[in-house]
Amino acid sequence: MRTNLVLVLAVPFFLLSILPAGSTERQTKDGAFGPDDDVVISSNTAWSEGSYSARSLLVTGGATLTIAGGSSLTVSETVIVTGNSTILCQGKNTAAKVTNRWMGSGVTIVAGRVLVDTGSRISADGQGYNAQCGPGAGKESVYDGSGGSHGGYGGTRNPISAPAGRILYGSPFQPVDLGSGGGNAYASSGGRGGGAIHLSVTGTLTLDGEISARAGSPTGAAGGGAGGSLWINCQTLTGNGRFVADGTSRADKWDGGGGGRIAVYYADGSDFNSFTTSTASGGGNDGESGTVGFLDTTVPNNGLSVWKKFWLAQDSDAILGQVTLYDSSSFIMEVGSLLWVDGDFTMGGTALLTARCKSISGRINGAWCGTGVDICARNMSIDLTSRLTADTQGYPGGTNGNGTGPAAGENSSGGTHGGTGAGGSQGWPTVNTLVYGDPAAPTAPGSGGGGYDTLGAGTGGAGGGAVRLHVHDRLTLAGEITACGESKNTGRGDGAGSGGSVFLSVGTMAGSGHVRADGGSSLSGRGGGGGGGRIACYYNDLALPFSLSNLTSAAGTGGNPAATAGTVFTSRSSLFEWVRPSDSFCHDTELCAWRGLAVDFATTTVDLGLYTGGNLAASLGTAQPAAGTMNWNSRSVPDSAYELRATFRDSTGAIIGLASRNIVVNNTAMWHSGTIYTSETWHSGVHTVEGSITISSGATLTLKPGAIVKFVSGRNLGITIENGGILTDEATSESHVVLTSFNDDTVGGDSNFDGGLISPVPGDWYGITINTGGQCNLSAWSEIRYIRTTHSGTITTSQTWSGNVLHYITGNVTIPSGVTVAIEPGAVIKFDRCLGITVQGGGNLMAIGTKSRPIYFTSSRDDANGGDTNGDGNQTVPAAGDWRWIYIEGQAVFEHCWFRYGAGTSSGNWDGTGVIRTASTALLTVSR
């Protein structure tokens, strides 16, 4: 039986045609209605957390209906908010972590139709995380509290005492997270973050008022809160209202909170008039805007329209059917991300797409490994005043990058990449002549220019970033695609940055725009200009309606000798490649993406398959487009090693190209990565670690007897135990626990299915890092194999260096009197440049290998022994003089040892250095 529940009947006449007829008056309480009831709220009402259902809901007469966080409301027909009324959606878990992580949530509303009248709201304003709470919480300071972060960074006036919450989190496509709170100051309280609303409407959403998740305002000098989340789904979107998820700031407009996230999905938005006025703005003068995306669901894979700002997270993959960036919009692609657009990608007016780089702030295992972003589209147009830019997104100035500019006095050199940077105005310091990168396939960022001071810690210009752009059919370029180095005009003598990389492939290309990877200029008259970067352009059109002279990698001006231009490579030849999976290990569902570069997209098709021994083991699809994606269930094939092959064919069926990738499918092992927030137990069997493990405070990872934990090599993986975290085992003498390399076939079988072709080596994984307050309680029955450990400084107690460990010398090592270092057979000792070991008088170094398991002393660039320790692939090769020496004043014994690539000096001149050097007090034994 249906009942009609009302507080006060005060329904405007114009809504009577929408509301069900026959209402009767009765007081309602939490849950005192059901899915067949019509609920009218006309005075302030609060519902505690729960799941609510009704046939219709009317909030009217200036009333506020408060719904507790974590609740859901399902209305089968219509929700109406009218007469300056509000549905307030609170947050849950806003004041503290739950099971060691922030688990805040908002309210979900599902309805057949929703109408929000002018002056009325569905709101989560100020319902997010409390002050100084949340993943991007602002920090407290005596003077100023900093702003919270969410979809945009919070601001701060005191970055040292109160750094802003420099964490962006949440999904731009399905935002459900609460905004973080601002930092406190004095006796002032930071602003609360905005809450979260997920509104799903099966019919029409008529919005003439607001749907909002603003942050709360701070008091005094405290920091503003970050905006929250709005995730809206509807069939038809209409009205003159708007969506808001803004951050806030204090009264003087500083220390603002970052903006939140808005994603609105609709099939028909032709009668909605507020695309441009919906905002996720940052608070005040320094809060950064969050993300606002409108997505057309009638386009396969959704069509994204951006009027304000949108953002792709680091290492994320986004597949969309269409993308339109309107005038004044901003689209940021974070480092390592892939944007795949099946249809048209349009940049209009002054739209700006910024491509950022990762791994640019320092070496990884001794090597510079910066990478950029990847964009793929069917067609792309860039208007006259629009730009796709990676300018200054490469290695920072100072001492960063393969070709960083040297610094000396007040005359620093420019960075080098495809061309050499210039020296200072007086011809010194010397120029870094190390050009690097592949001219035919450029993907490396540009290097920074030198700082003005002799320590290289000045403010040299940043290098240009790296962009990989593939347009299957037509690129219409009226604006610019750039990856230029940063110019400097400090008046001191800073070097400019070198140009970055643009790797471009198109079917055809038209327009009068430009592609640039130019070096920056030094405008002070004292520093050196940056060298040019690298551009490669592949195209299919024989009569290309675009001037290739508009592709430049010019040198920056300033300095002596002058900087030199980089490279511009053009070709009409085709290339074929796999884009995803990004590595060779597959399990569960994997994204597969492939593309033919500079092919006829209209006539080229692709057959996809898995091969073993050259024979087809499983077809993944035939007659696929020349560039495409698919989600593949790897559990559909047996665990094994395969060749993943894409065969490209022309209109006659003839093969015009192949792209292949060797993969390993392993769904038997249990795969792990990331942070462990709640206690876990890993039982007997094979556990594969594909991403580094962090055990957070309050969590325990227990390894049961028979657990075999294998770490994928080449990824610098390990286990970090944070303060309050625990790693323990329950191993026994009969059933050990083993932590080892993925390539170790002696336990857990042949996990990579290579038949023993690849052997484990010391350094395949990085071992266990125990932070202060962390506990590693592994027993004597746990085995740790093939890790890497680092050594630097003076060794204070006698120790043994294991033979199944890579020993990486990252700083000069001293063995003092009374200390003995014994090195076991099979050990590999690698030295960074110009480093060595000194055995002082009374100290002992005993390196005793065997004929079958010798000990190696070699360079960190030596990939043949101990793998790719500096993580640069084959970009660097070992050479004589890479490391310095073993200098012996005490006693040393070397049996069955190899010494490679030593005897180097920092000056390059001989100064009495040898791979082994002895003092008059030395006792040395060398034998085979």
GROMACS .gro file of C-alpha atoms in nm, residues 121-126 194-197 207 209-215 226-232 241-248 259-264 272 274 277-282 291-292 294:
model
   50
  121ARG     CA    1   2.075   2.350  -0.389
  122ILE     CA    2   2.197   1.998  -0.351
  123SER     CA    3   2.505   2.072  -0.146
  124ALA     CA    4   2.804   1.914   0.020
  125ASP     CA    5   2.962   2.251   0.104
  126GLY     CA    6   3.207   2.225   0.394
  194GLY     CA    7   3.415   2.006   0.041
  195GLY     CA    8   3.212   1.686   0.063
  196ALA     CA    9   3.117   1.436  -0.206
  197ILE     CA   10   2.796   1.378  -0.402
  207LEU     CA   11   1.949   2.236  -1.283
  209GLY     CA   12   2.006   2.626  -0.887
  210GLU     CA   13   2.334   2.468  -0.776
  211ILE     CA   14   2.487   2.132  -0.708
  212SER     CA   15   2.797   2.208  -0.505
  213ALA     CA   16   3.080   2.072  -0.293
  214ARG     CA   17   3.262   2.390  -0.190
  215ALA     CA   18   3.516   2.390   0.088
  226ALA     CA   19   3.999   2.207  -0.080
  227GLY     CA   20   3.690   2.159  -0.294
  228GLY     CA   21   3.514   1.823  -0.285
  229SER     CA   22   3.370   1.587  -0.550
  230LEU     CA   23   3.067   1.592  -0.779
  231TRP     CA   24   3.005   1.282  -0.993
  232ILE     CA   25   2.689   1.332  -1.197
  241GLY     CA   26   2.228   2.646  -1.291
  242ARG     CA   27   2.582   2.532  -1.230
  243PHE     CA   28   2.812   2.280  -1.064
  244VAL     CA   29   3.066   2.411  -0.809
  245ALA     CA   30   3.354   2.245  -0.619
  246ASP     CA   31   3.568   2.548  -0.529
  247GLY     CA   32   3.838   2.576  -0.265
  248THR     CA   33   3.835   2.863  -0.016
  259GLY     CA   34   3.982   2.311  -0.627
  260GLY     CA   35   3.794   1.982  -0.618
  261ARG     CA   36   3.671   1.755  -0.897
  262ILE     CA   37   3.361   1.758  -1.113
  263ALA     CA   38   3.264   1.496  -1.374
  264VAL     CA   39   2.924   1.526  -1.544
  272PHE     CA   40   2.220   2.331  -2.053
  274SER     CA   41   2.626   2.674  -1.774
  277THR     CA   42   3.030   2.886  -1.538
  278SER     CA   43   3.069   2.551  -1.359
  279THR     CA   44   3.390   2.567  -1.158
  280ALA     CA   45   3.634   2.386  -0.934
  281SER     CA   46   3.843   2.698  -0.873
  282GLY     CA   47   4.122   2.728  -0.622
  291THR     CA   48   3.923   1.950  -1.258
  292VAL     CA   49   3.591   1.995  -1.441
  294PHE     CA   50   3.169   1.721  -1.912
   0.00000   0.00000   0.00000
